[in-house]
Amino acid sequence: MDNTYKTNKYRQPLFEIVGMTSTELTFAVAFANMESEQTKNFCWVLAKLKELFVKKDMCPQVILTDRDLALMKAIEIVFSGSINLLCRFHINKNVGAKCKQHVVNDLQKTIDTLWMEVV
């Protein structure tokens, strides 16, 4: 679950929900134009999504996000039985950015290599 920012003519966030198969292929589940990225708006979208799952007698077991705190709170409210994990892509991006602030260039390549071995 993630938002794209102000890329439509209404300049509203587009909330994209994707699923992933066992072979790591992604597929679109739902999209929603949102007024703003507030917990109440995320709750509304997730409640509508949950209605679809309930009809099929299933709910997501794991949900990945980019650490959007409002979204994480909404997931906790609407999908309380689901595990909320942080997206590996965003973790890697943030670790790289933070490391660059504190190390010299020569050491950065070594840190990048070692970090990729960890994840």
Coordinates of N, CA and C in Angstrom, one line a residue:
M1 N 0.8 -1.2 0.0 CA 0.0 0.0 0.0 C 0.9 1.2 0.0
D2 N 0.6 2.2 -0.9 CA 1.4 3.4 -1.0 C 0.6 4.4 -1.7
N3 N 1.0 5.7 -1.6 CA 0.4 6.8 -2.3 C 1.4 7.3 -3.3
T4 N 0.8 7.8 -4.4 CA 1.5 8.7 -5.4 C 1.0 10.1 -5.1
Y5 N 1.8 11.0 -5.3 CA 1.5 12.4 -4.8 C 1.2 13.3 -6.0
K6 N 0.0 13.9 -5.9 CA -0.4 15.0 -6.8 C -0.1 14.7 -8.2
T7 N -0.3 13.5 -8.7 CA 0.0 13.3 -10.1 C -1.3 13.3 -11.0
N8 N -2.4 13.6 -10.4 CA -3.6 13.6 -11.2 C -4.1 15.1 -11.3
K9 N -5.1 15.3 -12.2 CA -5.5 16.7 -12.4 C -6.1 17.4 -11.2
Y10 N -6.6 16.6 -10.2 CA -7.1 17.1 -9.0 C -6.1 17.3 -7.9
R11 N -4.9 16.9 -8.2 CA -3.7 17.1 -7.3 C -4.0 16.4 -5.9
Q12 N -4.6 15.3 -6.0 CA -4.9 14.5 -4.8 C -4.0 13.3 -4.7
P13 N -3.7 12.8 -3.6 CA -2.9 11.5 -3.5 C -3.8 10.4 -4.1
L14 N -3.1 9.5 -4.9 CA -3.7 8.3 -5.4 C -3.2 7.1 -4.5
F15 N -4.1 6.5 -3.8 CA -3.7 5.4 -2.9 C -3.8 4.1 -3.7
E16 N -2.7 3.4 -3.8 CA -2.6 2.2 -4.6 C -2.4 1.0 -3.6
I17 N -3.3 0.0 -3.8 CA -3.2 -1.2 -3.1 C -2.9 -2.4 -4.1
V18 N -1.8 -3.0 -3.9 CA -1.4 -4.1 -4.7 C -1.2 -5.4 -3.9
G19 N -1.4 -6.5 -4.6 CA -1.1 -7.8 -4.0 C 0.1 -8.4 -4.6
M20 N 0.6 -9.5 -4.0 CA 1.8 -10.2 -4.6 C 1.5 -11.7 -4.6
T21 N 1.8 -12.4 -5.7 CA 1.7 -13.8 -5.8 C 2.9 -14.5 -5.1
S22 N 2.8 -15.8 -5.0 CA 3.8 -16.6 -4.4 C 5.1 -16.6 -5.3
T23 N 5.0 -16.2 -6.5 CA 6.1 -16.0 -7.4 C 6.6 -14.6 -7.5
E24 N 6.2 -13.8 -6.6 CA 6.6 -12.4 -6.4 C 6.1 -11.5 -7.6
L25 N 5.0 -11.8 -8.3 CA 4.4 -11.0 -9.3 C 3.4 -10.1 -8.6
T26 N 3.3 -8.8 -8.9 CA 2.3 -8.0 -8.3 C 1.1 -7.8 -9.2
F27 N 0.0 -7.5 -8.5 CA -1.2 -7.3 -9.3 C -2.0 -6.2 -8.5
A28 N -2.8 -5.4 -9.3 CA -3.6 -4.3 -8.7 C -4.8 -4.9 -8.0
V29 N -5.0 -4.4 -6.8 CA -6.2 -4.8 -6.0 C -7.2 -3.6 -6.0
A30 N -6.7 -2.4 -5.7 CA -7.6 -1.3 -5.6 C -6.8 0.0 -5.7
F31 N -7.6 1.1 -6.1 CA -7.0 2.4 -6.2 C -8.1 3.4 -5.6
A32 N -7.6 4.4 -5.0 CA -8.6 5.4 -4.4 C -7.9 6.8 -4.5
N33 N -8.6 7.8 -5.0 CA -8.2 9.2 -4.9 C -8.6 9.6 -3.5
M34 N -7.7 10.2 -2.8 CA -7.9 10.6 -1.4 C -7.8 12.1 -1.2
E35 N -8.7 12.6 -0.4 CA -8.7 14.0 -0.1 C -7.3 14.4 0.6
S36 N -6.9 13.6 1.5 CA -5.7 13.8 2.2 C -5.2 12.5 2.9
E37 N -4.0 12.5 3.4 CA -3.5 11.3 4.0 C -3.7 11.3 5.5
Q38 N -4.9 11.3 5.9 CA -5.2 11.2 7.3 C -5.8 9.8 7.6
T39 N -5.6 9.5 8.9 CA -6.1 8.1 9.4 C -7.5 7.9 9.0
K40 N -8.4 8.9 9.2 CA -9.8 8.7 8.9 C -10.0 8.3 7.4
N41 N -9.3 9.0 6.5 CA -9.4 8.7 5.1 C -8.9 7.3 4.7
F42 N -7.8 6.9 5.3 CA -7.3 5.6 5.1 C -8.2 4.5 5.7
C43 N -8.8 4.8 6.9 CA -9.8 3.9 7.5 C -11.0 3.7 6.5
W44 N -11.5 4.7 5.9 CA -12.6 4.6 5.0 C -12.2 3.7 3.8
V45 N -11.1 3.9 3.2 CA -10.7 3.1 2.0 C -10.5 1.6 2.5
L46 N -9.8 1.4 3.6 CA -9.5 0.1 4.1 C -10.8 -0.6 4.5
A47 N -11.8 0.1 5.0 CA -13.1 -0.5 5.4 C -13.8 -1.0 4.1
K48 N -13.7 -0.2 3.0 CA -14.3 -0.6 1.8 C -13.6 -1.9 1.2
L49 N -12.3 -1.9 1.3 CA -11.5 -3.1 0.9 C -11.9 -4.3 1.8
K50 N -12.0 -4.1 3.0 CA -12.4 -5.2 3.9 C -13.7 -5.8 3.6
E51 N -14.7 -4.9 3.2 CA -16.0 -5.4 2.7 C -15.8 -6.5 1.6
L52 N -14.9 -6.2 0.7 CA -14.7 -7.2 -0.4 C -14.1 -8.5 0.1
F53 N -13.2 -8.4 1.1 CA -12.6 -9.6 1.7 C -13.6 -10.4 2.5
V54 N -14.4 -9.7 3.2 CA -15.4 -10.4 4.1 C -16.4 -11.2 3.2
K55 N -16.7 -10.7 2.0 CA -17.6 -11.5 1.1 C -16.9 -12.8 0.7
K56 N -15.6 -12.8 0.6 CA -14.9 -14.0 0.2 C -14.4 -14.7 1.4
D57 N -14.7 -14.3 2.6 CA -14.3 -14.9 3.9 C -12.8 -15.0 4.0
M58 N -12.1 -13.9 3.8 CA -10.7 -13.9 3.9 C -10.2 -12.4 4.2
C59 N -9.1 -12.3 4.8 CA -8.5 -11.0 5.1 C -7.0 -11.1 4.9
P60 N -6.3 -10.0 4.6 CA -4.9 -10.1 4.4 C -4.2 -10.5 5.7
Q61 N -3.2 -11.4 5.6 CA -2.4 -11.8 6.7 C -1.3 -10.8 7.0
V62 N -0.7 -10.3 5.9 CA 0.5 -9.4 6.1 C 0.2 -8.2 5.1
I63 N 0.5 -7.0 5.6 CA 0.4 -5.8 4.9 C 1.7 -5.0 4.9
L64 N 2.2 -4.7 3.8 CA 3.5 -3.9 3.7 C 3.2 -2.4 3.4
T65 N 3.9 -1.6 4.2 CA 3.7 -0.1 4.0 C 5.1 0.5 4.0
D66 N 5.1 1.8 3.7 CA 6.4 2.6 3.8 C 6.5 3.4 5.0
R67 N 5.9 3.0 6.1 CA 6.0 3.7 7.4 C 5.2 5.0 7.4
D68 N 4.1 5.1 6.7 CA 3.2 6.2 6.8 C 2.4 5.9 8.0
L69 N 2.6 6.8 9.1 CA 2.0 6.5 10.4 C 0.5 6.6 10.4
A70 N -0.1 7.4 9.6 CA -1.6 7.5 9.5 C -2.1 6.2 8.9
L71 N -1.4 5.7 7.8 CA -1.8 4.4 7.2 C -1.6 3.3 8.2
M72 N -0.5 3.3 8.9 CA -0.3 2.2 9.9 C -1.3 2.1 11.0
K73 N -1.8 3.3 11.4 CA -2.8 3.4 12.4 C -4.1 2.9 11.9
A74 N -4.5 3.2 10.6 CA -5.7 2.8 10.0 C -5.7 1.3 9.8
I75 N -4.5 0.7 9.5 CA -4.4 -0.8 9.3 C -4.7 -1.4 10.7
E76 N -4.1 -0.9 11.7 CA -4.3 -1.4 13.1 C -5.8 -1.4 13.4
I77 N -6.5 -0.3 13.0 CA -8.0 -0.2 13.3 C -8.8 -1.2 12.5
V78 N -8.6 -1.2 11.2 CA -9.5 -1.9 10.3 C -9.1 -3.4 10.1
F79 N -7.8 -3.6 10.0 CA -7.3 -5.0 9.9 C -6.5 -5.4 11.1
S80 N -7.1 -5.4 12.2 CA -6.4 -5.7 13.5 C -5.7 -7.0 13.6
G81 N -6.2 -8.0 12.8 CA -5.6 -9.3 12.8 C -4.4 -9.5 11.8
S82 N -4.2 -8.4 11.0 CA -3.1 -8.5 10.0 C -1.8 -8.0 10.6
I83 N -0.7 -8.5 10.1 CA 0.7 -8.0 10.5 C 1.1 -6.9 9.6
N84 N 1.5 -5.8 10.1 CA 2.0 -4.7 9.3 C 3.5 -4.6 9.3
L85 N 4.1 -4.9 8.1 CA 5.5 -4.8 8.0 C 6.0 -3.7 7.1
L86 N 7.2 -3.3 7.3 CA 7.8 -2.2 6.5 C 8.3 -2.8 5.2
C87 N 8.1 -2.0 4.1 CA 8.6 -2.4 2.8 C 10.1 -2.4 2.7
R88 N 10.7 -3.5 2.2 CA 12.1 -3.7 2.1 C 12.7 -2.6 1.2
F89 N 12.1 -2.2 0.1 CA 12.6 -1.2 -0.8 C 12.8 0.1 0.0
H90 N 11.8 0.5 0.8 CA 11.9 1.8 1.5 C 12.9 1.7 2.7
I91 N 13.0 0.5 3.3 CA 14.1 0.3 4.3 C 15.5 0.5 3.7
N92 N 15.7 -0.2 2.6 CA 17.0 -0.1 1.9 C 17.3 1.4 1.5
K93 N 16.3 2.1 1.0 CA 16.5 3.5 0.6 C 16.9 4.3 1.8
N94 N 16.2 4.1 2.9 CA 16.4 5.0 4.1 C 17.8 4.6 4.7
V95 N 18.1 3.4 4.8 CA 19.4 3.0 5.3 C 20.5 3.6 4.5
G96 N 20.4 3.5 3.2 CA 21.4 4.1 2.3 C 21.6 5.6 2.5
A97 N 20.4 6.3 2.6 CA 20.5 7.7 2.8 C 21.1 8.1 4.1
K98 N 20.8 7.4 5.2 CA 21.3 7.7 6.5 C 22.8 7.4 6.6
C99 N 23.2 6.3 5.9 CA 24.6 5.9 6.0 C 25.5 6.9 5.2
K100 N 25.0 7.5 4.1 CA 25.7 8.4 3.4 C 26.0 9.7 4.2
Q101 N 25.2 10.0 5.1 CA 25.4 11.2 5.9 C 26.5 11.0 6.9
H102 N 26.9 9.8 7.2 CA 27.8 9.5 8.3 C 29.1 8.8 7.9
V103 N 29.3 8.4 6.6 CA 30.5 7.7 6.2 C 31.1 8.4 5.0
V104 N 32.3 8.1 4.8 CA 33.0 8.6 3.6 C 32.7 7.7 2.4
N105 N 32.9 8.2 1.2 CA 32.5 7.5 -0.1 C 33.1 6.1 -0.2
D106 N 34.4 5.9 0.1 CA 35.1 4.6 0.0 C 34.4 3.6 0.8
L107 N 34.0 3.9 2.0 CA 33.3 3.0 2.9 C 31.9 2.7 2.5
Q108 N 31.3 3.6 1.8 CA 29.9 3.5 1.5 C 29.6 2.2 0.6
K109 N 30.5 1.9 -0.4 CA 30.3 0.8 -1.2 C 30.4 -0.5 -0.4
T110 N 31.3 -0.6 0.6 CA 31.4 -1.7 1.4 C 30.1 -1.9 2.3
I111 N 29.6 -0.8 2.8 CA 28.4 -0.8 3.7 C 27.2 -1.3 2.8
D112 N 27.1 -0.7 1.6 CA 26.0 -1.1 0.7 C 26.1 -2.6 0.4
T113 N 27.2 -3.2 0.1 CA 27.4 -4.6 -0.2 C 27.0 -5.4 1.0
L114 N 27.5 -5.1 2.2 CA 27.2 -5.8 3.4 C 25.7 -5.7 3.8
W115 N 25.1 -4.6 3.6 CA 23.7 -4.4 3.9 C 22.8 -5.3 3.0
M116 N 23.2 -5.4 1.7 CA 22.4 -6.2 0.7 C 22.5 -7.7 1.1
E117 N 23.7 -8.1 1.7 CA 23.8 -9.4 2.1 C 22.9 -9.7 3.3
V118 N 22.6 -8.7 4.2 CA 21.7 -8.9 5.3 C 20.3 -9.1 4.9
V119 N 19.9 -8.2 3.9 CA 18.5 -8.3 3.5 C 18.4 -9.2 2.2

